[in-house]
């Protein structure tokens, strides 16, 4: 392909709209263009790489025994009402009306559609197991679309759904997808960290996320250098330290006046005390019942961990009125002493003595609180968000906080959707059973950009050979010179005969610009044919990953390149 025949608009400067390095580079190298927030056009180079990622995903899914379908993006509202997710998805789901005034949704995911299909088409154990996938456009009205393809309103996902006779078989389907994911990301040149992820109300370690480590990653994770334990921050556990004794004396709680001081920081500063000496008391409503939740003043509550610890299905912060009713005080002064509701405390608070808490009275705090003696804690559990420097729950080594880009997600669903859509089958005894499901997503467009985030330098993208839009760029520096033009087209033809298409930069541009654009575009191999190289009976060949080119005799050039590009 001649560069002048296609459309590769490169940019010298970083576009203002972009923050993440990969987003800047995708725009600068001419792979994508923004239509509006979270909506992007793929230009020719972007399409070529995207198709290669899709091809890898499709090949590996087929290899793992999954079968491909294509479901509608536009879906009737009633299947979402049936699963109860019309409300759960809320404003994230795009809705449209047809001419009859019926509401349809633009699918953010496809559990409902696939389970509805399978409930009709699969009914015997003889048809199992089945893993069904598609590669298709999804729509999500994200609160904050950003970083280009990373968090878009419209994006391409590979979504797969497994249907099995029982949990054991479902475990095998899950494992097959896990292995396929490992191969897919490896073939894309990525080195993912697999983390345990939140499983919603189901518990267990049956959800994994494939993360690409990057400073711009939107997901926080902790990883243990010792044993490799890695988990999404939402779910991550830390080994709680033994409760601290701040004051050994036997003094009893004493009220102190803290006018208008509500936050941990304000009170800690006022009392000249370290923030961890304060016990933060949060009032929540769990399954419609108000509860108090205690955490050390310097930590953050993990609502996910708390939800699991309580085993409830709804959890929300109490409003000011509820807080006043259960604590007799305005918001900001709640404390555990004398409360008549259930009190759940972080495990790190067990044995806390000499602590400071809210006083359940306006403008009042308590000092000298011994939690075991003065407060009726119902249960201690691990409910704070893990952080850098915490102790690993598995091996006592240190946890390190990192940031990651979630490129893939595996999830054991169980029978949640099969029950809703009555997706059952007859077992070999003729007995009706529910199908056990799993679901598996890969953000295809996000993965493409994650490769750029993971693999670039100051000069541009560094594509792995597997998904480069062109394996090589050939810069023809003096296109009007007959010998130059001849050698260039001989090389182009020889490679084309072997199925390798080059991007030939035949533009009437200064050499400097062609070199810069070749680096920016990240093509694995750069070939330069110029009057100067022909004068030396050679062409210049350079790998994107190396600094220095080599000169290869004209007559050996095609064979040399084939050796490089077919490797
Ligand atoms: P996130 O936590 O990043 O919002 P998610 O957990 O909601 O993602 P899933 O429902 O698990 O996403 O979707 C499967 C995959 O689709 C994700 O692992 C991710 O790679 C991709 N994905 C999700 N949302 C987007 C988006 N807005 N833009 C691009 N890719 C996305
Ligand atoms: Mg996810």
Coordinates of C-alpha atoms and ligand atoms in Angstrom, one line a residue:
X1 CA 0.0 0.0 0.0
X2 CA 1.3 3.4 -0.9
X3 CA 1.2 5.9 1.9
X4 CA -0.1 8.6 -0.4
X5 CA -3.1 6.4 -1.5
X6 CA -4.3 5.7 2.0
X7 CA -5.3 7.9 4.9
X8 CA -2.7 8.2 7.7
X9 CA -3.0 11.7 9.1
X10 CA -0.1 12.0 11.6
X11 CA 0.2 14.7 14.2
X12 CA 3.5 16.3 15.3
X13 CA 2.1 17.6 18.6
X14 CA 0.3 15.8 21.4
X15 CA -3.4 16.5 21.0
X16 CA -4.9 18.4 23.9
X17 CA -7.8 16.0 24.2
X18 CA -5.5 13.1 25.2
X19 CA -3.9 12.3 28.6
X20 CA -2.7 8.7 28.5
X21 CA 0.4 8.0 26.4
X22 CA -1.4 5.4 24.3
X23 CA -4.3 7.7 23.6
X24 CA -1.9 10.4 22.4
X25 CA -0.1 7.9 20.2
X26 CA -3.2 6.4 18.7
X27 CA -4.3 9.9 17.6
X28 CA -0.8 11.0 16.6
X29 CA 0.0 7.9 14.5
X30 CA -3.3 8.3 12.7
X31 CA -5.1 5.2 14.0
X32 CA -8.2 6.8 15.4
X33 CA -10.1 10.1 15.4
X34 CA -12.6 11.3 17.9
X35 CA -16.1 12.0 16.8
X36 CA -17.3 13.1 20.2
X37 CA -16.8 12.0 23.9
X38 CA -16.2 8.3 24.0
X39 CA -16.9 7.8 20.2
X40 CA -14.1 7.1 17.8
X41 CA -13.6 6.4 14.1
X42 CA -10.9 3.8 13.3
X43 CA -8.8 5.0 10.4
X44 CA -7.1 2.5 8.0
X45 CA -4.1 1.7 10.2
X46 CA -6.4 1.3 13.3
X47 CA -8.7 -1.0 11.4
X48 CA -5.8 -3.2 10.3
X49 CA -4.5 -3.7 13.8
X50 CA -8.0 -4.1 15.2
X51 CA -8.7 -6.8 12.7
X52 CA -5.6 -8.6 13.7
X53 CA -6.5 -8.5 17.4
X54 CA -10.0 -9.8 16.5
X55 CA -8.4 -12.6 14.4
X56 CA -6.3 -13.7 17.4
X57 CA -9.3 -13.6 19.7
X58 CA -11.4 -15.6 17.3
X59 CA -8.8 -18.2 16.5
X60 CA -8.1 -18.9 20.2
X61 CA -11.8 -19.0 21.1
X62 CA -12.4 -21.5 18.3
X63 CA -9.3 -23.4 19.5
X64 CA -10.8 -23.6 23.0
X65 CA -14.0 -25.1 21.5
X66 CA -16.2 -22.1 21.7
X67 CA -18.7 -21.5 19.0
X68 CA -19.4 -18.1 17.4
X69 CA -22.8 -16.4 17.1
X70 CA -23.7 -12.7 16.5
X71 CA -26.5 -11.2 18.6
X72 CA -28.3 -8.0 18.1
X73 CA -27.0 -4.9 19.8
X74 CA -30.6 -3.6 19.9
X75 CA -32.6 -5.5 22.5
X76 CA -36.1 -5.3 23.8
X77 CA -36.4 -3.8 27.3
X78 CA -38.5 -6.7 28.7
X79 CA -35.6 -9.2 28.9
X80 CA -33.7 -6.7 31.0
X81 CA -36.8 -6.2 33.2
X82 CA -37.0 -9.9 33.6
X83 CA -33.5 -10.2 34.9
X84 CA -33.9 -7.1 37.1
X85 CA -31.0 -5.5 35.5
X86 CA -33.0 -2.7 33.8
X87 CA -32.8 -0.9 37.1
X88 CA -29.4 -2.2 38.1
X89 CA -27.8 -0.9 34.9
X90 CA -29.6 2.4 35.3
X91 CA -28.3 5.3 33.4
X92 CA -25.3 3.3 32.1
X93 CA -27.7 1.6 29.6
X94 CA -28.6 3.6 26.4
X95 CA -32.3 3.4 25.6
X96 CA -34.1 4.2 22.4
X97 CA -37.8 4.1 21.3
X98 CA -39.1 2.5 18.1
X99 CA -42.0 4.0 16.1
X100 CA -44.5 2.2 18.2
X101 CA -43.1 3.8 21.2
X102 CA -41.6 0.6 22.6
X103 CA -38.4 1.0 24.5
X104 CA -35.3 -0.8 23.3
X105 CA -31.8 -0.8 24.8
X106 CA -28.4 -0.8 23.2
X107 CA -26.8 -3.8 24.8
X108 CA -24.0 -3.1 27.3
X109 CA -23.5 -6.9 27.6
X110 CA -25.5 -10.0 26.5
X111 CA -26.3 -12.4 29.4
X112 CA -30.0 -11.8 28.9
X113 CA -30.1 -12.4 25.1
X114 CA -27.9 -15.5 25.2
X115 CA -29.8 -17.1 28.1
X116 CA -33.1 -16.4 26.5
X117 CA -31.7 -18.1 23.3
X118 CA -30.3 -21.1 25.1
X119 CA -33.5 -21.6 27.1
X120 CA -35.2 -22.3 23.8
X121 CA -32.5 -24.1 21.9
X122 CA -30.8 -26.3 24.5
X123 CA -32.8 -28.8 26.4
X124 CA -30.8 -32.0 26.8
X125 CA -27.6 -33.1 28.6
X126 CA -26.6 -34.4 25.2
X127 CA -26.2 -30.9 23.9
X128 CA -23.8 -29.9 26.7
X129 CA -21.3 -28.4 27.4
X130 CA -21.6 -25.3 25.2
X131 CA -19.5 -22.2 25.2
X132 CA -20.9 -19.5 22.8
X133 CA -19.1 -16.3 21.9
X134 CA -19.5 -13.3 19.7
X135 CA -17.3 -10.3 18.8
X136 CA -19.6 -7.3 18.8
X137 CA -20.2 -3.7 19.6
X138 CA -21.3 -2.8 23.1
X139 CA -22.8 0.5 24.3
X140 CA -22.3 2.0 27.8
X141 CA -23.1 5.5 28.8
X142 CA -20.0 5.7 31.0
X143 CA -19.9 8.5 33.6
X144 CA -16.4 9.4 32.5
X145 CA -15.5 8.2 29.1
X146 CA -11.7 8.8 28.8
X147 CA -8.4 7.7 27.4
X148 CA -9.7 7.1 24.0
X149 CA -10.6 3.5 23.4
X150 CA -9.9 2.6 27.0
X151 CA -13.3 3.8 28.3
X152 CA -15.5 4.5 25.4
X153 CA -19.3 4.7 25.0
X154 CA -19.2 2.4 22.1
X155 CA -16.6 -0.4 22.0
X156 CA -16.0 -3.9 20.7
X157 CA -16.1 -6.7 23.2
X158 CA -15.6 -10.4 22.8
X159 CA -18.2 -11.9 25.1
X160 CA -18.5 -15.6 25.7
X161 CA -21.0 -17.6 27.8
X162 CA -20.6 -21.2 29.0
X163 CA -23.5 -23.5 29.7
X164 CA -22.8 -26.7 31.7
X165 CA -24.6 -29.5 33.4
X166 CA -23.2 -28.9 36.8
X167 CA -20.6 -26.8 38.8
X168 CA -17.8 -29.2 38.1
X169 CA -18.3 -29.1 34.4
X170 CA -18.7 -25.3 34.6
X171 CA -15.3 -25.2 36.3
X172 CA -13.7 -26.9 33.3
X173 CA -15.3 -24.5 30.9
X174 CA -14.0 -21.7 33.0
X175 CA -10.5 -23.2 33.0
X176 CA -10.6 -23.5 29.2
X177 CA -11.4 -19.8 28.9
X178 CA -8.7 -18.9 31.3
X179 CA -6.2 -20.8 29.2
X180 CA -7.5 -19.2 26.0
X181 CA -7.2 -15.7 27.6
X182 CA -3.6 -16.5 28.6
X183 CA -2.8 -17.4 24.9
X184 CA -4.7 -14.4 23.5
X185 CA -2.9 -11.8 25.5
X186 CA 0.4 -13.6 25.0
X187 CA -0.1 -13.5 21.3
X188 CA -0.9 -9.8 21.5
X189 CA 2.5 -9.2 23.1
X190 CA 1.0 -8.4 26.5
X191 CA 2.1 -9.7 29.9
X192 CA -1.1 -9.6 32.0
X193 CA -1.3 -10.0 35.8
X194 CA -4.3 -12.2 36.7
X195 CA -6.1 -10.9 39.8
X196 CA -8.9 -12.2 41.9
X197 CA -11.8 -10.0 41.3
X198 CA -15.1 -9.3 43.1
X199 CA -17.7 -11.9 42.5
X200 CA -20.7 -9.9 43.6
X201 CA -23.0 -11.8 46.0
X202 CA -21.7 -15.2 45.1
X203 CA -18.4 -15.2 47.0
X204 CA -15.5 -17.7 46.4
X205 CA -12.6 -17.0 44.1
X206 CA -14.5 -17.6 40.9
X207 CA -13.8 -14.4 39.2
X208 CA -10.6 -13.3 37.6
X209 CA -9.5 -10.2 35.8
X210 CA -6.6 -10.0 33.3
X211 CA -4.8 -6.7 34.0
X212 CA -2.1 -4.9 32.1
X213 CA 0.0 -2.9 34.6
X214 CA 0.2 0.7 33.7
X215 CA 0.4 4.0 35.6
X216 CA -2.7 5.2 33.7
X217 CA -4.7 2.1 34.6
X218 CA -8.0 2.9 36.2
X219 CA -8.1 -0.2 38.4
X220 CA -6.2 -0.4 41.7
X221 CA -4.7 -3.7 42.6
X222 CA -2.4 -5.1 45.2
X223 CA 0.1 -7.7 44.5
X224 CA 2.4 -9.7 46.9
X225 CA 6.0 -10.0 45.7
X226 CA 6.3 -13.1 47.9
X227 CA 3.6 -15.5 46.9
X228 CA 2.1 -13.8 43.8
X229 CA -1.3 -13.1 45.5
X230 CA -2.9 -10.4 43.4
X231 CA -6.4 -8.9 43.8
X232 CA -8.5 -6.0 42.7
X233 CA -8.6 -3.4 45.5
X234 CA -12.4 -3.8 45.7
X235 CA -11.9 -7.3 46.9
X236 CA -8.3 -7.4 48.2
X237 CA -7.7 -8.7 51.7
X238 CA -4.9 -7.6 54.0
X239 CA -3.8 -9.4 57.1
X240 CA -5.1 -7.1 59.9
X241 CA -2.4 -5.9 62.4
X242 CA -3.0 -6.5 66.1
X243 CA -5.1 -3.8 67.6
X244 CA -3.1 -0.8 68.9
X245 CA -3.0 0.4 72.5
X246 CA -2.6 4.1 72.4
X247 CA -2.9 4.5 76.2
X248 CA -2.3 1.9 78.7
X249 CA -4.0 3.5 81.6
X250 CA -7.4 2.4 82.8
X251 CA -9.0 5.7 82.2
X252 CA -12.7 5.6 81.1
X253 CA -14.3 7.5 78.2
X254 CA -14.4 11.2 78.6
X255 CA -16.3 13.7 76.6
X256 CA -14.5 16.5 75.0
X257 CA -15.9 19.4 73.1
X258 CA -15.1 19.5 69.4
X259 CA -17.3 22.3 68.0
X260 CA -17.9 21.8 64.3
X261 CA -15.1 19.3 63.9
X262 CA -16.5 16.4 62.0
X263 CA -13.8 14.8 59.8
X264 CA -11.0 12.6 61.1
X265 CA -8.5 15.1 59.9
X266 CA -10.1 18.0 61.8
X267 CA -10.4 16.1 65.0
X268 CA -6.9 14.6 64.8
X269 CA -5.4 18.0 64.2
X270 CA -7.4 19.6 67.0
X271 CA -6.4 16.9 69.5
X272 CA -2.9 16.6 68.1
X273 CA -3.3 12.9 67.7
X274 CA -2.4 10.5 64.8
X275 CA -5.4 9.9 62.6
X276 CA -5.3 6.1 63.2
X277 CA -6.1 6.8 66.9
X278 CA -9.5 7.9 65.8
X279 CA -12.2 5.3 65.1
X280 CA -14.3 6.3 62.2
X281 CA -18.0 5.4 62.8
X282 CA -20.0 5.1 59.6
X283 CA -23.8 4.5 59.6
X284 CA -25.0 2.3 56.8
X285 CA -28.3 0.8 55.9
X286 CA -27.9 -2.9 55.1
X287 CA -30.9 -4.7 53.8
X288 CA -33.0 -1.8 55.2
X289 CA -31.5 -2.1 58.7
X290 CA -29.3 0.6 60.1
X291 CA -25.9 -0.6 61.3
X292 CA -22.7 1.0 62.5
X293 CA -19.4 0.3 60.8
X294 CA -16.1 1.1 62.5
X295 CA -12.7 1.5 60.8
X296 CA -9.4 3.0 61.8
X297 CA -9.3 6.7 61.1
X298 CA -6.6 6.4 58.5
X299 CA -8.2 3.7 56.4
X300 CA -10.9 3.5 53.8
X301 CA -13.9 1.2 54.0
X302 CA -14.3 -1.4 51.2
X303 CA -18.1 -1.5 50.7
X304 CA -17.6 -4.7 48.6
X305 CA -15.8 -6.5 51.5
X306 CA -18.4 -5.2 53.9
X307 CA -21.3 -6.4 51.7
X308 CA -19.7 -9.9 51.6
X309 CA -19.0 -9.9 55.3
X310 CA -22.6 -9.0 56.1
X311 CA -24.0 -11.3 53.4
X312 CA -26.6 -8.6 52.5
X313 CA -27.9 -7.7 49.0
X314 CA -28.2 -4.0 49.5
X315 CA -25.9 -1.6 51.3
X316 CA -26.1 2.1 51.3
X317 CA -24.9 5.0 53.5
X318 CA -27.5 6.3 55.9
X319 CA -29.0 9.7 55.3
X320 CA -28.7 12.5 57.8
X321 CA -32.1 11.8 59.3
X322 CA -31.4 8.1 59.9
X323 CA -28.0 9.0 61.4
X324 CA -29.7 11.5 63.8
X325 CA -32.3 8.9 64.7
X326 CA -29.8 6.1 65.6
X327 CA -27.0 8.2 67.1
X328 CA -29.0 11.2 68.6
X329 CA -26.5 13.4 66.9
X330 CA -25.9 15.3 63.7
X331 CA -23.8 13.7 61.0
X332 CA -20.1 13.7 61.9
X333 CA -20.3 12.8 65.6
X334 CA -21.3 9.1 65.6
X335 CA -19.5 6.8 67.9
X336 CA -19.9 3.2 69.0
X337 CA -20.3 3.7 72.7
X338 CA -23.9 3.3 73.8
X339 CA -25.2 2.6 70.3
X340 CA -28.3 0.3 70.1
X341 CA -27.7 -1.0 66.6
X342 CA -25.4 -3.7 65.4
X343 CA -21.8 -2.7 65.2
X344 CA -19.4 -4.2 62.7
X345 CA -15.7 -3.3 63.1
X346 CA -12.6 -3.8 61.0
X347 CA -10.4 -6.7 62.2
X348 CA -7.6 -4.2 62.7
X349 CA -9.5 -2.5 65.5
X350 CA -9.7 -5.6 67.7
X351 CA -8.1 -4.7 71.0
X352 CA -8.0 -0.9 70.3
X353 CA -7.5 1.0 73.5
X354 CA -7.1 4.6 74.2
X355 CA -9.0 5.4 71.0
X356 CA -10.9 8.5 70.1
X357 CA -14.5 8.2 68.8
X358 CA -17.5 10.3 68.1
X359 CA -19.6 11.1 71.2
X360 CA -23.2 10.6 69.8
X361 CA -23.8 14.2 70.7
X362 CA -23.4 17.4 68.7
X363 CA -19.9 18.9 68.8
X364 CA -18.6 16.1 71.0
X365 CA -16.0 13.3 70.8
X366 CA -14.9 10.7 73.3
X367 CA -11.3 9.9 74.3
X368 CA -9.9 6.9 76.2
X369 CA -12.2 4.5 74.5
X370 CA -11.4 0.8 74.9
X371 CA -13.4 -0.9 72.2
X372 CA -13.7 -4.2 73.9
X373 CA -14.7 -2.7 77.2
X374 CA -16.9 0.3 76.1
X375 CA -18.5 -0.7 72.8
X376 CA -20.6 -3.7 71.9
X377 CA -19.0 -4.8 68.7
X378 CA -21.1 -7.5 67.0
X379 CA -18.5 -8.8 64.6
X380 CA -14.9 -8.0 63.6
X381 CA -14.1 -8.6 59.9
X382 CA -11.6 -7.5 57.3
X383 CA -13.5 -4.6 55.7
X384 CA -11.0 -1.9 54.8
X385 CA -9.5 -1.3 51.4
X386 CA -6.0 -2.9 51.2
X387 CA -3.1 -0.5 50.6
X388 CA 0.6 -0.4 49.7
X389 CA 2.6 -1.8 52.6
X390 CA -0.1 -3.9 54.1
X391 CA 0.6 -7.6 55.0
X392 CA -0.3 -10.3 52.5
X393 CA -3.2 -12.4 53.8
X394 CA -1.5 -15.6 52.4
X395 CA 2.2 -15.4 53.2
X396 CA 2.9 -12.4 55.5
X397 CA 5.0 -10.7 52.9
X398 CA 4.3 -7.1 51.9
X399 CA 1.6 -6.1 49.5
X400 CA 2.4 -3.5 46.9
X401 CA -0.2 -1.3 45.3
X402 CA -0.2 -1.0 41.5
X403 CA -2.5 0.2 38.7
X404 CA -3.8 -1.9 35.9
X405 CA -6.0 -1.8 32.8
X406 CA -8.6 -4.5 32.9
X407 CA -8.5 -6.2 29.5
X408 CA -10.4 -9.3 30.3
X409 CA -12.8 -10.7 32.9
X410 CA -13.9 -14.2 33.7
X411 CA -16.9 -14.8 35.9
X412 CA -18.7 -17.9 37.3
X413 CA -22.4 -17.0 37.1
X414 CA -24.0 -20.2 38.4
X415 CA -27.7 -20.4 37.8
X416 CA -28.7 -16.8 38.4
X417 CA -29.7 -16.2 34.7
X418 CA -30.7 -19.7 33.9
X419 CA -33.3 -19.6 36.7
X420 CA -34.6 -16.2 35.5
X421 CA -35.0 -17.4 31.9
X422 CA -35.9 -20.9 32.9
X423 CA -32.8 -22.3 31.0
X424 CA -32.9 -25.9 32.1
X425 CA -32.1 -29.3 30.5
X426 CA -33.1 -32.8 31.0
X427 CA -30.3 -34.9 32.6
X428 CA -29.6 -38.6 31.7
X429 CA -32.3 -39.6 34.2
X430 CA -34.8 -37.4 32.5
X431 CA -34.8 -35.0 35.4
X432 CA -35.0 -31.2 34.8
X433 CA -31.9 -29.4 35.9
X434 CA -30.7 -25.8 35.7
X435 CA -27.8 -24.9 33.4
X436 CA -24.7 -23.6 35.2
X437 CA -23.3 -20.6 33.5
X438 CA -20.1 -18.6 33.2
X439 CA -19.4 -15.4 31.3
X440 CA -16.2 -14.1 29.8
X441 CA -15.4 -10.7 28.4
X442 CA -12.4 -9.3 26.6
X443 CA -12.4 -5.6 25.7
X444 CA -11.1 -6.0 22.1
X445 CA -10.7 -2.3 21.4
X446 CA -9.3 -1.7 24.9
X447 CA -6.8 -4.5 24.4
X448 CA -5.6 -2.8 21.2
X449 CA -4.9 0.4 23.0
X450 CA -3.4 -1.4 26.0
X451 CA -0.8 -2.8 23.6
X452 CA 0.2 0.7 22.8
X453 CA 0.2 1.8 26.4
X454 CA 2.4 -1.2 27.2
X455 CA 4.8 -0.9 24.2
X456 CA 6.0 2.5 23.1
X457 CA 8.9 4.9 23.5
X458 CA 9.4 8.6 23.1
X459 CA 9.3 8.3 19.3
X460 CA 6.1 6.4 19.0
X461 CA 4.4 3.0 19.1
X462 CA 6.4 -0.3 19.1
X463 CA 4.0 -2.9 17.7
X464 CA 4.5 -6.5 18.3
X465 CA 4.7 -8.3 14.9
X466 CA 1.4 -10.1 15.7
X467 CA -0.8 -7.0 15.5
X468 CA 1.3 -4.4 13.6
X469 CA -0.9 -2.7 10.9
X470 CA 2.0 -3.4 8.5
X471 CA 4.9 -5.6 9.3
X472 CA 7.3 -3.1 7.6
X473 CA 7.4 0.5 6.3
X474 CA 9.5 1.1 3.3
X475 CA 10.7 4.7 2.9
X476 CA 11.5 5.6 -0.6
X477 CA 13.6 8.8 -0.2
X478 CA 14.2 9.7 -3.8
X479 CA 11.1 8.3 -5.6
X480 CA 12.0 10.0 -8.9
X481 CA 15.3 8.3 -9.2
X482 CA 14.8 5.3 -11.6
X483 CA 17.1 2.9 -9.8
X484 CA 15.6 3.7 -6.4
X485 CA 12.1 3.3 -7.8
X486 CA 13.0 -0.1 -9.4
X487 CA 14.7 -1.6 -6.3
X488 CA 11.8 -0.4 -4.1
X489 CA 9.2 -2.0 -6.3
X490 CA 11.2 -5.3 -6.6
X491 CA 11.3 -5.6 -2.9
X492 CA 7.6 -4.8 -2.6
X493 CA 6.7 -7.4 -5.2
X494 CA 9.0 -10.1 -3.7
X495 CA 7.3 -9.6 -0.3
X496 CA 3.8 -9.4 -1.8
X497 CA 4.5 -12.8 -3.5
X498 CA 4.9 -14.1 0.0
X499 CA 1.8 -12.5 1.4
X500 CA 3.5 -9.6 3.1
X501 CA 2.2 -6.2 2.4
X502 CA 4.5 -3.2 3.0
X503 CA 3.5 0.4 3.7
X504 CA 5.5 2.3 1.1
X505 CA 6.2 5.9 2.0
X506 CA 6.3 7.4 -1.5
X507 CA 5.2 10.9 -0.3
X508 CA 7.0 14.0 -1.5
X509 CA 8.2 14.8 2.0
X510 CA 11.5 15.5 3.6
X511 CA 13.4 12.3 4.8
X512 CA 13.1 13.6 8.4
X513 CA 9.3 13.5 8.3
X514 CA 9.3 10.0 6.8
X515 CA 11.6 8.7 9.5
X516 CA 9.6 10.3 12.2
X517 CA 6.3 8.9 10.9
X518 CA 7.8 5.4 10.5
X519 CA 8.8 5.5 14.2
X520 CA 5.5 7.0 15.3
X521 CA 3.6 4.3 13.4
X522 CA 5.6 1.6 15.2
X523 CA 6.1 -0.7 12.2
X524 CA 8.4 -3.5 13.4
X525 CA 10.8 -3.1 10.4
X526 CA 11.9 0.0 8.5
X527 CA 13.4 -0.3 5.1
X528 CA 15.1 2.7 3.5
X529 CA 15.8 2.9 -0.3
X530 CA 17.6 6.1 -1.4
X531 CA 20.0 7.3 -3.9
X532 CA 22.7 7.1 -1.2
X533 CA 21.9 3.5 -0.3
X534 CA 21.7 2.5 -4.0
X535 CA 25.0 4.2 -4.5
X536 CA 26.3 1.6 -2.0
X537 CA 24.4 -1.2 -3.8
X538 CA 22.4 -1.6 -0.6
X539 CA 19.2 -0.9 1.2
X540 CA 19.1 0.1 4.8
X541 CA 17.1 -2.1 7.2
X542 CA 16.3 -1.3 10.8
X543 CA 14.2 -2.9 13.5
X544 CA 11.9 -0.6 15.5
X545 CA 13.4 -2.0 18.7
X546 CA 17.0 -1.3 17.7
X547 CA 18.9 1.9 17.4
X548 CA 21.2 1.1 14.5
X549 CA 20.3 0.1 10.9
X550 CA 22.2 -2.4 8.9
X551 CA 23.1 -2.1 5.2
X552 CA 22.0 -5.2 3.2
X553 CA 23.2 -5.7 -0.5
X554 CA 20.3 -5.0 -2.9
X555 CA 20.3 -8.6 -4.3
X556 CA 19.9 -10.0 -0.7
X557 CA 17.4 -7.5 0.6
X558 CA 14.2 -9.4 -0.2
X559 CA 15.5 -12.7 1.2
X560 CA 16.8 -10.9 4.3
X561 CA 13.4 -9.2 4.9
X562 CA 11.5 -12.4 4.4
X563 CA 13.7 -14.0 7.0
X564 CA 12.9 -11.2 9.4
X565 CA 9.2 -10.9 8.7
X566 CA 8.3 -14.5 8.4
X567 CA 10.0 -15.4 11.7
Ligands
LIG1 P1 -14.6 -1.5 33.9 O1 -14.5 -1.9 35.3 O2 -13.3 -1.1 33.3 O3 -15.7 -0.5 33.7 P2 -16.3 -3.7 33.6 O4 -15.8 -4.6 34.6 O5 -17.6 -3.0 33.7 O6 -15.1 -2.7 33.1 P3 -17.0 -6.0 32.0 O7 -18.5 -5.9 32.1 O8 -16.3 -7.0 32.8 O9 -16.4 -4.6 32.2 O10 -16.7 -6.1 30.4 C1 -15.7 -6.9 29.8 C2 -14.5 -6.2 29.3 O11 -14.9 -5.1 28.4 C3 -13.7 -5.5 30.3 O12 -12.8 -6.3 30.9 C4 -13.0 -4.4 29.5 O13 -11.8 -4.9 28.9 C5 -14.0 -4.1 28.4 N1 -14.7 -2.8 28.7 C6 -15.7 -2.6 29.6 N2 -16.1 -1.3 29.6 C7 -15.5 -0.7 28.5 C8 -15.5 0.6 28.0 N3 -16.3 1.5 28.4 N4 -14.7 0.9 26.9 C9 -13.9 -0.1 26.4 N5 -13.8 -1.3 26.9 C10 -14.6 -1.7 28.0
LIG2 MG1 -15.0 -6.4 34.6

